[in-house]
Every structure is written in C-alpha cells, then in structure tokens.
mmCIF file of C-alpha atoms in Angstrom:
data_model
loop_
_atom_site.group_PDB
_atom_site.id
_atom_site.type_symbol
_atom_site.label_atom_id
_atom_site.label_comp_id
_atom_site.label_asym_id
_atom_site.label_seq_id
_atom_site.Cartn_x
_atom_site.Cartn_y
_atom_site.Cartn_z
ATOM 1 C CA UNK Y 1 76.731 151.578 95.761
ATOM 2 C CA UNK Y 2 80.281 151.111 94.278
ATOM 3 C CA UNK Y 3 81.779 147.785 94.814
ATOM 4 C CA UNK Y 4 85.079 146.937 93.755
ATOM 5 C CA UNK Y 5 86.204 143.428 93.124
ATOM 6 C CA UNK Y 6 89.834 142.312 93.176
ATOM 7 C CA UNK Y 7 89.939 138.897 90.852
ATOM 8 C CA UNK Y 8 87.849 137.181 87.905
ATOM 9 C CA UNK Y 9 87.514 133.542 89.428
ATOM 10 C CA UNK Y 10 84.726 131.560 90.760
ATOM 11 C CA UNK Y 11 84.546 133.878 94.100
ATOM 12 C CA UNK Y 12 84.758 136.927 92.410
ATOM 13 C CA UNK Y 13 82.447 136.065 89.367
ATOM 14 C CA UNK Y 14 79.362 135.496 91.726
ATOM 15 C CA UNK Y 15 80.151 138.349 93.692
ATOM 16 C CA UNK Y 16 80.125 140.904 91.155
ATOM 17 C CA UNK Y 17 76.534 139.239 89.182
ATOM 18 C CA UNK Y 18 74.617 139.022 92.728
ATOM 19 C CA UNK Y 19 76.024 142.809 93.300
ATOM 20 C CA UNK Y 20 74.815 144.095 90.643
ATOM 21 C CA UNK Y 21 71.506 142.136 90.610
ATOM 22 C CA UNK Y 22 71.535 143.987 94.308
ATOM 23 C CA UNK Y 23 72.125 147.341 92.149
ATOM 24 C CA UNK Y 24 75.625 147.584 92.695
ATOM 25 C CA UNK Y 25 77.847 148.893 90.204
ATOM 26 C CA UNK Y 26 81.355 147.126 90.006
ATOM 27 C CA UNK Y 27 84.746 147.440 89.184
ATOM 28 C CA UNK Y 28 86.250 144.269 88.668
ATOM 29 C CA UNK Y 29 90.230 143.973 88.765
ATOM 30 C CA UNK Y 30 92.323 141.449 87.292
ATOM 31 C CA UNK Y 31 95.962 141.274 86.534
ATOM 32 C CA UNK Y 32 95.925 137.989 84.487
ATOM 33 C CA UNK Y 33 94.018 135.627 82.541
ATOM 34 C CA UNK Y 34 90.001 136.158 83.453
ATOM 35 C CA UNK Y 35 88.636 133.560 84.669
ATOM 36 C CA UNK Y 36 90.630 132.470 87.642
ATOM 37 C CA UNK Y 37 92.372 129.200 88.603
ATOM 38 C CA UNK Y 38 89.939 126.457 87.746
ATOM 39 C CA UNK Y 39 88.743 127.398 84.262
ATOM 40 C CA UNK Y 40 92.072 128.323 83.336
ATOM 41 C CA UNK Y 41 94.940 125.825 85.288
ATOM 42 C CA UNK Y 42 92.676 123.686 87.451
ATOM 43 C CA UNK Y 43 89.459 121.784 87.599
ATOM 44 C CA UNK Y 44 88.793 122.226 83.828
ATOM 45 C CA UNK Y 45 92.094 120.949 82.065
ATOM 46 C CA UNK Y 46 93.081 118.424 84.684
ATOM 47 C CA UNK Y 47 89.886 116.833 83.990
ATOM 48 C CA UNK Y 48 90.204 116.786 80.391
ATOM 49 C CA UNK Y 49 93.690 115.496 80.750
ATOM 50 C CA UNK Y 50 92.194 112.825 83.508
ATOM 51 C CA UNK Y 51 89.451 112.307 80.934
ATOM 52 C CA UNK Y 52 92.425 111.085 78.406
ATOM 53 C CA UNK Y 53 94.558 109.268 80.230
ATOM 54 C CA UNK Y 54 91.665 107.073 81.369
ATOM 55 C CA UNK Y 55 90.604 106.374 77.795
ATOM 56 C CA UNK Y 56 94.060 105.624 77.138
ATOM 57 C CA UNK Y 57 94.264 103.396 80.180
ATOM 58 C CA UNK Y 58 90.966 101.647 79.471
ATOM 59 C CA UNK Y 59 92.426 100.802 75.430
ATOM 60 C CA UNK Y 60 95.813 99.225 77.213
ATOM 61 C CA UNK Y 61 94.448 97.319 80.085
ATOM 62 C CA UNK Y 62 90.881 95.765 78.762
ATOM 63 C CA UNK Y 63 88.609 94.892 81.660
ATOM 64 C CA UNK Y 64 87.109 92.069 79.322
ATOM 65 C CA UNK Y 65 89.212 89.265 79.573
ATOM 66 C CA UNK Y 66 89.799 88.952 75.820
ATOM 67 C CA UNK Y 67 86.300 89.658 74.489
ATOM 68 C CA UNK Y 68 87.562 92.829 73.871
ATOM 69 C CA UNK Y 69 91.201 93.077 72.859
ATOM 70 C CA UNK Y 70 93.957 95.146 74.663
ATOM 71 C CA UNK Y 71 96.032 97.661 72.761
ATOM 72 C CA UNK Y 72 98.955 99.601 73.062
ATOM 73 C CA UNK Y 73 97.670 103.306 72.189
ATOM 74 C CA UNK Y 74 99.764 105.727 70.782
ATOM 75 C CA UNK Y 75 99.814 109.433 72.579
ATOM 76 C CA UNK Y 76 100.281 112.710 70.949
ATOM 77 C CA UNK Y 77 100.135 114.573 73.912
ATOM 78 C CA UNK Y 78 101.239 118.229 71.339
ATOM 79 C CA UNK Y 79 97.185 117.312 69.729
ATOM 80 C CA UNK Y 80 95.618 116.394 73.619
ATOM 81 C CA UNK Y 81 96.826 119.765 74.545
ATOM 82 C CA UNK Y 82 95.412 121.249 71.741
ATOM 83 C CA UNK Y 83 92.066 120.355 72.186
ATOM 84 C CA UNK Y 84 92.567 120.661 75.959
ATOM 85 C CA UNK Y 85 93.037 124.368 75.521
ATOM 86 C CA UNK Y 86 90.617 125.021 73.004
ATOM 87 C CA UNK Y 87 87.853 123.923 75.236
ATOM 88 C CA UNK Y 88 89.598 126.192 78.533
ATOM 89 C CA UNK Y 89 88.991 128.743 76.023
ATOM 90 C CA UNK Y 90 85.310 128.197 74.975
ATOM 91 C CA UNK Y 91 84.641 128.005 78.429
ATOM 92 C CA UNK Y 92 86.278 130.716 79.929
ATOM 93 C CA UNK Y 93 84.527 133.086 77.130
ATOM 94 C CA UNK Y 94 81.013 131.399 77.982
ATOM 95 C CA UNK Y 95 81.164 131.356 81.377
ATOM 96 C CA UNK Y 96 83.335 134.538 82.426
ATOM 97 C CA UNK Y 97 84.486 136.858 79.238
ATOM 98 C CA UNK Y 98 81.526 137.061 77.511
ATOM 99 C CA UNK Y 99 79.497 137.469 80.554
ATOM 100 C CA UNK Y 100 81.306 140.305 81.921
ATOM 101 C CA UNK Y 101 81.808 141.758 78.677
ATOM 102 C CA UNK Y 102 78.174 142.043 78.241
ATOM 103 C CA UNK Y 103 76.896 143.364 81.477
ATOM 104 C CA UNK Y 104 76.729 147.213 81.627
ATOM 105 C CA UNK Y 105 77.128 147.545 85.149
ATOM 106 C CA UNK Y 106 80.590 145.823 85.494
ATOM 107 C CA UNK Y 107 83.638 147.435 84.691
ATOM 108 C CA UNK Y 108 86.538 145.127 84.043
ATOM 109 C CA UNK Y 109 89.918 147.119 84.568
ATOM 110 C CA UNK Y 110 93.097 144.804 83.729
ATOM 111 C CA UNK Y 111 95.845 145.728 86.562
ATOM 112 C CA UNK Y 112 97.472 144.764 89.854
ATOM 113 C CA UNK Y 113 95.154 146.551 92.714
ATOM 114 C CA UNK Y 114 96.866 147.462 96.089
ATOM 115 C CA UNK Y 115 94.870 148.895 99.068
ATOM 116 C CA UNK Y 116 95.851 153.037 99.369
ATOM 117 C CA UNK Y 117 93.573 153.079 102.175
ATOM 118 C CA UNK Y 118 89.948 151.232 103.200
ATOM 119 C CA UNK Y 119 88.151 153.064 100.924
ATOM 120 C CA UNK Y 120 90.316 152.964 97.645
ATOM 121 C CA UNK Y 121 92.394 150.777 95.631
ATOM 122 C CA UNK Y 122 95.980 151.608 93.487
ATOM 123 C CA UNK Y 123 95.661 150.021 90.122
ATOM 124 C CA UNK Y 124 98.648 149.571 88.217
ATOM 125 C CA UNK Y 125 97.393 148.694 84.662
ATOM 126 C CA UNK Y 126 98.836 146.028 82.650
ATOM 127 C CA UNK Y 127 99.076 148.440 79.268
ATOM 128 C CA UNK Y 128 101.141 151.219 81.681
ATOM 129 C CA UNK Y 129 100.474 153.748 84.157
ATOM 130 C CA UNK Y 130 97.957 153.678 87.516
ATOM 131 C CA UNK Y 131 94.203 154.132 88.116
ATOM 132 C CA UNK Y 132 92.578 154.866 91.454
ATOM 133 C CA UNK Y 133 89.217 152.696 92.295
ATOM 134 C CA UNK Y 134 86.596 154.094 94.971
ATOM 135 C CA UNK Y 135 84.696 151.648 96.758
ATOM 136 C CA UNK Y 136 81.911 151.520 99.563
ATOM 137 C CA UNK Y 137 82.660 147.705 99.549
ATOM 138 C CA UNK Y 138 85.257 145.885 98.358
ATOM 139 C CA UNK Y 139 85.512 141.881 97.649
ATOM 140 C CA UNK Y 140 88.990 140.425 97.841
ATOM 141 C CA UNK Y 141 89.309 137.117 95.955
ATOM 142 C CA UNK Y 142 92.493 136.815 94.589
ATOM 143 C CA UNK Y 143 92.812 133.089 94.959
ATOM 144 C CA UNK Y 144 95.408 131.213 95.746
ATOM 145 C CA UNK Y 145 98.659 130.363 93.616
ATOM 146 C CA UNK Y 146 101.225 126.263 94.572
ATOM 147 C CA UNK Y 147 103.389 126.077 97.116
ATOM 148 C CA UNK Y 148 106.842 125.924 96.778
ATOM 149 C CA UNK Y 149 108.357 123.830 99.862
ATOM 150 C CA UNK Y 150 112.443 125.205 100.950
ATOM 151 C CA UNK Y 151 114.251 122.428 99.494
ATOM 152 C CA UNK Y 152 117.905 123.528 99.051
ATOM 153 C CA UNK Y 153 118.112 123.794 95.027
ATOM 154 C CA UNK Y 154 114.335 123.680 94.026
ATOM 155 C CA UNK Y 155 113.988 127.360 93.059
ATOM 156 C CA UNK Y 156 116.900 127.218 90.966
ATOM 157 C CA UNK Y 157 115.741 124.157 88.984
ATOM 158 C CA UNK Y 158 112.672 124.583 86.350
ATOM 159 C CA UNK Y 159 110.398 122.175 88.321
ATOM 160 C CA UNK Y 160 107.033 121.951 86.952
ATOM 161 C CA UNK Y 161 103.446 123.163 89.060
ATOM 162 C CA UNK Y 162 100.611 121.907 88.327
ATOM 163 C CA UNK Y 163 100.337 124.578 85.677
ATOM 164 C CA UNK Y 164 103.585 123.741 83.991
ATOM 165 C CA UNK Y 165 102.602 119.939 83.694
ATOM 166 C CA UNK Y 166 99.052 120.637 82.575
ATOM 167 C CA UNK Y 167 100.716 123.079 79.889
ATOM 168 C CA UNK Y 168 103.611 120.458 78.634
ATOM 169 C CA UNK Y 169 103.635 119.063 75.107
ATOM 170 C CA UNK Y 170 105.287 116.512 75.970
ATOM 171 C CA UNK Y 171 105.180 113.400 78.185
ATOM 172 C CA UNK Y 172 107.684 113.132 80.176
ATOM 173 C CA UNK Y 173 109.781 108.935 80.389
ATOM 174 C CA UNK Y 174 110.733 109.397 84.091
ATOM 175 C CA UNK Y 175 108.598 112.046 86.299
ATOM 176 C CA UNK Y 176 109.082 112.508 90.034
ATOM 177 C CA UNK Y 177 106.457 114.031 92.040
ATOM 178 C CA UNK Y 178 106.943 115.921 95.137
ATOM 179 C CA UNK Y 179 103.437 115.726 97.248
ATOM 180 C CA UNK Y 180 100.251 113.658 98.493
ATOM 181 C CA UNK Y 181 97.721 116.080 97.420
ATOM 182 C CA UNK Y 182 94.498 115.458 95.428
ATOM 183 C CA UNK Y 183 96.739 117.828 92.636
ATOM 184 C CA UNK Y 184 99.457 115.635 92.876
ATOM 185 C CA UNK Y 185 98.075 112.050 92.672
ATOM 186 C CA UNK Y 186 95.466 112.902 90.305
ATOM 187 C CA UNK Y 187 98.271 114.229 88.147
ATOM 188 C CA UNK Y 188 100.945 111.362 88.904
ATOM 189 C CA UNK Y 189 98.294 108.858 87.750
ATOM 190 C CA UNK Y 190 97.301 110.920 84.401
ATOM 191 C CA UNK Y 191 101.296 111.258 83.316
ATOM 192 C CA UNK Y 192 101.628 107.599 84.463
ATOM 193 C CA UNK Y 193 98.584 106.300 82.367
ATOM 194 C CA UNK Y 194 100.173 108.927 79.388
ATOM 195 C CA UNK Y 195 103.521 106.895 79.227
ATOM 196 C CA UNK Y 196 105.555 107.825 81.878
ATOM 197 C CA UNK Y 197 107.219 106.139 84.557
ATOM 198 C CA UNK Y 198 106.247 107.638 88.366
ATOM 199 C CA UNK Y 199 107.401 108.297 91.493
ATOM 200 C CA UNK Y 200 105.585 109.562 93.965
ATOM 201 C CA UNK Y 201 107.326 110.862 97.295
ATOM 202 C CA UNK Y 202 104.915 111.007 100.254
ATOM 203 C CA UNK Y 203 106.061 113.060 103.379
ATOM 204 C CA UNK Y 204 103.736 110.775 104.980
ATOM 205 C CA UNK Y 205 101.358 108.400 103.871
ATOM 206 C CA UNK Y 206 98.966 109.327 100.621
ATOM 207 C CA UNK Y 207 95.866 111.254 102.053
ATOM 208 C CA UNK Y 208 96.859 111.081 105.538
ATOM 209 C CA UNK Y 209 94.266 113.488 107.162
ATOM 210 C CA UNK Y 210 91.786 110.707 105.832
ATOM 211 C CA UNK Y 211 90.566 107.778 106.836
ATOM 212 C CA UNK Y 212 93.358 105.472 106.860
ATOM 213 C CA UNK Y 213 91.530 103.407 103.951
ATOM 214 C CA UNK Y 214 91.382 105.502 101.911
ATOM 215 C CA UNK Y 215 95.103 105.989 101.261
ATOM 216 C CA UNK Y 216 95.989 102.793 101.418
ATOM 217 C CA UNK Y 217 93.694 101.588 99.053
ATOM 218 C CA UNK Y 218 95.094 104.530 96.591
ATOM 219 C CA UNK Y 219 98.564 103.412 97.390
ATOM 220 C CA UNK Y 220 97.583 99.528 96.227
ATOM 221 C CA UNK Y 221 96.145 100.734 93.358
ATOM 222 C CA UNK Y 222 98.686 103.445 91.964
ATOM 223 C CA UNK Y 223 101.196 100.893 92.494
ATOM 224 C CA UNK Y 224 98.641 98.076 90.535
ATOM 225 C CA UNK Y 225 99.530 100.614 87.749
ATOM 226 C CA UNK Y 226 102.713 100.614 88.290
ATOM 227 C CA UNK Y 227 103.221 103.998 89.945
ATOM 228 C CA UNK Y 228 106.399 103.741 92.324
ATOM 229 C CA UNK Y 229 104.768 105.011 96.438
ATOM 230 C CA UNK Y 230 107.696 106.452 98.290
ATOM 231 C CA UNK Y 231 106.427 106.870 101.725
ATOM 232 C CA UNK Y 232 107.388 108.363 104.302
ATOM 233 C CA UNK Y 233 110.027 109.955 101.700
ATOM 234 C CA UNK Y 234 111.014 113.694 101.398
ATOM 235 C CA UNK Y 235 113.877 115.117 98.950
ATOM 236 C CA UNK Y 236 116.868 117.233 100.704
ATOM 237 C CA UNK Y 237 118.373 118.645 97.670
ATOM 238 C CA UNK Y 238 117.488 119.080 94.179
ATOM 239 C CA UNK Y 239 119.660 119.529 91.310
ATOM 240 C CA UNK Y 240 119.318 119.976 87.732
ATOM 241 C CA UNK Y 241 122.437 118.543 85.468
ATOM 242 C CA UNK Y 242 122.107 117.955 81.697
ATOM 243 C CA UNK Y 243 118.742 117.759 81.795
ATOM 244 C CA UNK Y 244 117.905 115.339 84.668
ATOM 245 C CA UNK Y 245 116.712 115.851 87.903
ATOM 246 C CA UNK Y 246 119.081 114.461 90.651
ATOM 247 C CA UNK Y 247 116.886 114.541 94.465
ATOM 248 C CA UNK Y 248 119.013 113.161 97.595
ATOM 249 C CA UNK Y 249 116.071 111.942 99.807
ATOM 250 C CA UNK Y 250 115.647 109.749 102.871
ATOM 251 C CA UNK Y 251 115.893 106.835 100.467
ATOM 252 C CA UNK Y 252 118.498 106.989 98.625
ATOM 253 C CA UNK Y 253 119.035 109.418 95.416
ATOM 254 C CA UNK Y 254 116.506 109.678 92.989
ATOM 255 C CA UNK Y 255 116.593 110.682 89.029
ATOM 256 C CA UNK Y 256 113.575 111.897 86.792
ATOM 257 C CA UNK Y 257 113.684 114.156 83.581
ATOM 258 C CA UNK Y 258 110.714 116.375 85.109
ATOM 259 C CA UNK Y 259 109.497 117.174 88.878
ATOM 260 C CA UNK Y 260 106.441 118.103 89.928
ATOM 261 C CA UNK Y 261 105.594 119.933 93.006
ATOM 262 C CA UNK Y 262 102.565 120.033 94.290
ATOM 263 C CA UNK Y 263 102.231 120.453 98.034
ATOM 264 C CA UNK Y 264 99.667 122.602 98.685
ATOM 265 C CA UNK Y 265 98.850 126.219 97.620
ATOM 266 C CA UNK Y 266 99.121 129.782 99.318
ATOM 267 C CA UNK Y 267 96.956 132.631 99.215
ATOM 268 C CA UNK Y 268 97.697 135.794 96.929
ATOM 269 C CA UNK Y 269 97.758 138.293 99.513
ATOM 270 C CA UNK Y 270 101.256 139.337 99.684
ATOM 271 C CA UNK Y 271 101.153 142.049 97.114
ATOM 272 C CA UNK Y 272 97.478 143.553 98.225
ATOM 273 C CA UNK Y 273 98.776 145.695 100.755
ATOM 274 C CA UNK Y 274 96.308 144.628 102.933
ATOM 275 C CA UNK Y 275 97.585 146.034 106.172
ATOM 276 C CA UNK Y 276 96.521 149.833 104.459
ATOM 277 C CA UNK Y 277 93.160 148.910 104.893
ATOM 278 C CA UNK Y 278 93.394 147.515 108.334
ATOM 279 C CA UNK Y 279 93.086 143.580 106.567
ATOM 280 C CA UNK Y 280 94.383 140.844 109.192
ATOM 281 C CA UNK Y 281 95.755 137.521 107.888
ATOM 282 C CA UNK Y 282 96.547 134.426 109.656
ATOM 283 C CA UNK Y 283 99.917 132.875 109.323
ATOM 284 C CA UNK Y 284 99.651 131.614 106.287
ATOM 285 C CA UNK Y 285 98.658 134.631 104.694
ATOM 286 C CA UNK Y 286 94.825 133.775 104.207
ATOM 287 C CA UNK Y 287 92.616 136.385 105.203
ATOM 288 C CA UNK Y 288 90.367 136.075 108.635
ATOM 289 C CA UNK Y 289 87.020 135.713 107.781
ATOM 290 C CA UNK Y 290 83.387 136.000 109.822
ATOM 291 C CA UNK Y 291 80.271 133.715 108.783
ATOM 292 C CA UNK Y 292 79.351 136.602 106.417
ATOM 293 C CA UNK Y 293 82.451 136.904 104.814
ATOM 294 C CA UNK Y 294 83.324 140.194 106.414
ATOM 295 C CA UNK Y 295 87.006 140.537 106.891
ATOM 296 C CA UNK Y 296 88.287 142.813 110.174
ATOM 297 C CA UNK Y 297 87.560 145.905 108.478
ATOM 298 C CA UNK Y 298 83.722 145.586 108.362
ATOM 299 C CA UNK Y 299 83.756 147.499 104.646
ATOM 300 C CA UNK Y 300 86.182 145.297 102.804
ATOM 301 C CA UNK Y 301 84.878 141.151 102.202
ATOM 302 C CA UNK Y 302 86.549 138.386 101.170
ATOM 303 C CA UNK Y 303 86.267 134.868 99.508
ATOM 304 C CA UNK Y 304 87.627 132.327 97.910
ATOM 305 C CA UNK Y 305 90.981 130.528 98.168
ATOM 306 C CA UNK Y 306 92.878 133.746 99.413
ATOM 307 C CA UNK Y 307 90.764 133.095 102.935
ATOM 308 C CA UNK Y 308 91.110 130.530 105.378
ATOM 309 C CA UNK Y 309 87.918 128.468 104.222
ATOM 310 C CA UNK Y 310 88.378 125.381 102.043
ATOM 311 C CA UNK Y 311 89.433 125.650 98.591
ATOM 312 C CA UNK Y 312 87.226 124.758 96.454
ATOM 313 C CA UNK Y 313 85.387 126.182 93.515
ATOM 314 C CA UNK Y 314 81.587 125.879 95.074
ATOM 315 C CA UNK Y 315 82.535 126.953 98.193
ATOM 316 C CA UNK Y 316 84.566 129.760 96.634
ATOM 317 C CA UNK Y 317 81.543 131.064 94.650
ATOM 318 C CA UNK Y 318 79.019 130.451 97.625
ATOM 319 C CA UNK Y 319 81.174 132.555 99.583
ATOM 320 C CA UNK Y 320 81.163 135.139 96.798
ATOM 321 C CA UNK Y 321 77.359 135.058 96.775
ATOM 322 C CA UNK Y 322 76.801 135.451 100.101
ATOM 323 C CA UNK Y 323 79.426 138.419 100.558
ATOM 324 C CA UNK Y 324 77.621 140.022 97.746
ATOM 325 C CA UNK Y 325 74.067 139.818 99.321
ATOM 326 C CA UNK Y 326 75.678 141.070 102.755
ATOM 327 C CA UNK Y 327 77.527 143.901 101.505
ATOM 328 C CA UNK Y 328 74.288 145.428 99.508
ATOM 329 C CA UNK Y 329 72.005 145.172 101.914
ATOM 330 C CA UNK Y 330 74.034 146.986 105.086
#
C-alpha cells in the first residue's frame, strides 16, 4: 500500500510509523521546518520560556518571608533564546529528523502538496520544479497556523504571533496583548515575569467557556503580578508610528512597543486544493471528520489541528494512530 502523508507534526509523525509498522510505504510531505507546530513554535519553547520566567519570578518575589532573600534578577533574554532553541533542535532531530531519516520505508519529500485528483498529489518542491505522489490513502495533517482577527490597521503593522514573541531577543518595556487564550495568557505572564509591563485585552472575560472560577481567579492573580486585565476590551484600530503601537479600543487609547495576537488559530487547508479530491470543510476551514478519521472521500484521512477535533498534541497523534491502523487494514 502507498500512503502519502501531507505534514511532519505530531498527527502526521504517528501516522506514517503505525503505517508502515502496518506495511505501508510512505511519502511524507512537508513544506517547512519538520517537526510541526509544537516541537518547533509551541508546546516545547513556550515551556522553556514559562520554565524561565518562573525561575526568574521565584528569585524576585521569595515565598519565604526573609529566610530566603528576594532579588532583582537580571535577564538576557539574546542567551534564554539561545538555549531555548538549542534544545527545539535536539528534540526535533530525536524525536522527528532522525527518526524519519532512518526508516527505509518513509520517504520525506520537502514541497507544498496540492490534491490533482483523489488519488494523487502536486508537489511543488522547495529546491524548484514539481513531483507527482500516488497514493491508495492519503493522511492530511497540515496543522493549523494563529489567527489574525480584521482590525482596521493590524496587517499593516509587524504585530508579533506567538511565533514572533517566542523568537524575540529582546524583552519588550510595554507589551499589549490581543486575546484570552491559553497562548496568550501563558505568554502575557512569561513577558510580564521577563520585565515587561502587560496589558491584556479580553473580548470577554479570561477563559470564558470555563467555569467562571477559573478566570477569575487567573484575573486576581495576573493582576497580583501586576499584569493590567482589560475586560470586556477589544482594539478598533491599530497603528504603528515611530516605533509604538497606538490601539483605539472601547477604553480609551492604548500604547505598547510590541502586540501580540493571539486569538485562536485556523486550519492550513486553504492551499490543499481540497475540493479536487472531493474534501469538505466546515466554515472555518477544518476538515469534517468520522470517528475513524475518514474524511468525505472514504480514501483520503485526516488529523490533527487542520480538522475540527481539539487541538492538541495527544489528541493530534491519537488521531494519527488510529487513521493509520484504519487505512491499512480496509
């Protein structure tokens, strides 16, 4: 059986290794960095950047009362990045280069794949030219890139994602952050615990599809730290002018030397061509998925964050697992 497997990420990882533990042999297609979202921009750095804010926070404000003494620690964020990266990069080689690179059965092509029809693929390969891939089953999991909300003068301002302000050098004095997400506070309270001064602006209330409690008791705390809550808050216009960020909201106007937006994220669909191989979407652009993964063409499967299942990484590689075992054995 050919299987063809469009992305490197969590999802797609499991996918190809159960496939070709089923006897499969794979063609795995990626147009970026291998190893997907959380290895690369997500779970892994944020957490090593949590990781040092929290030391930092822990060395300022001393839970012991004097027995151990407070102090003022002094950030180089240009040497936290450093070894941030260097362990993306040890892990991405462990856990997805050097894996792939040493299985036999998997072909790794580097390209942007489009659907020609539901049984092949149009590559077009990063180094030049095109490449067509065969496939009795095909595994979409292309993930899922941040949203960008329509506020008049955002896309014309060089407001930081998640991956921007996991990738900065620098820590910012003033940063304003657009968003209630888990991305967004966990973020806010890292650059806040760094040096900077935050504001947060809430279209609602902070984790509002939770239990009430929750936020609220985030909301006391952030602003125990001194993080600024804007509630009920959302920016009308952005502007960038010598070098600060100017945001008209329902509050008044608001200035920051970086913004970070992080809202939400949307599938990477749009460029797949799906509707060639006879691929619905929803709305949003995630891809319709049954309990076995099967999209509405019963040869072509998908997982991960491009779908319309949760995103996270277990669930993303669960799904890949299981399309992978129903796929082989049709």
């Amino acid at each position: 059986m050919q299987v063809a497997v469009i992305g490197s990420g969590g999802a797609a990882m499991a996918a190809a290794l159960k496939a070709v533990e089923q006897g499969a042999q794979v063609t795995l297609i990626e147009r970026g960095t291998i190893g997907g979202t959380c290895v690369n921009v997500g779970c892994v750095p944020s957490k090593i950047m949590i990781r040092a804010a929290h030391i930092a926070h822990l060395r300022r404000e001393s839970p012991f009362d004097g027995g151990i003494a407070a102090t003022v620690p002094t950030i180089d964020r240009s040497k936290l990045l450093a070894q941030q990266q260097a362990r993306v990069d040890e892990l991405r080689h462990a856990k997805y280069e050097g894996i792939l690179g040493g299985n036999p059965a998997i072909t790794v092509v580097h390209g942007e794949a489009r659907f020609k029809d539901d049984q092949s693929l149009t590559v077009r390969l990063n180094e030049g030219g095109e490449r067509v891939v065969m496939f009795d089953r095909c595994l979409v999991a292309t993930g899922a890139s941040p949203a960008v909300p329509p506020i008049p003068g955002l896309k014309e301002s060089p407001y930081w994602t998640s991956t921007e302000a996991l990738a900065s050098d620098t820590i910012p004095e003033r940063l304003a952050v657009i968003g209630s997400s888990v991305v967004a506070l966990e973020l806010a309270q890292a650059f806040a615990r760094l040096g900077s001064k935050v504001t947060v602006l809430a279209r609602n209330t902070l984790f509002f599809r939770e239990d009430p409690a929750i936020g609220e008791a985030v909301t006391a705390a952030f602003r125990a730290e001194g993080i600024e809550v804007l509630e009920h808050t959302q920016a009308s216009q952005v502007a960038h002018m010598d070098g600060e960020f100017v945001l008209t909201t329902t509050h008044g106007e608001l200035r920051a030397d970086k913004l970070l937006v992080a809202t939400g994220r949307t599938p990477n669909t749009r460029s797949l061509a799906l509707d060639a191989a006879g691929v619905t979407v929803n709305a949003q652009g995630a891809i319709a998925i049954d309990q076995g993964m099967r999209t509405s063409n019963p040869n072509i499967y998908a997982a991960g964050d491009c779908t319309d299942q949760p995103q996270f990484v277990y669930v993303a590689a669960a799904a890949g697992s299981g399309a992978a075992v129903s796929y082989t054995h049709l």
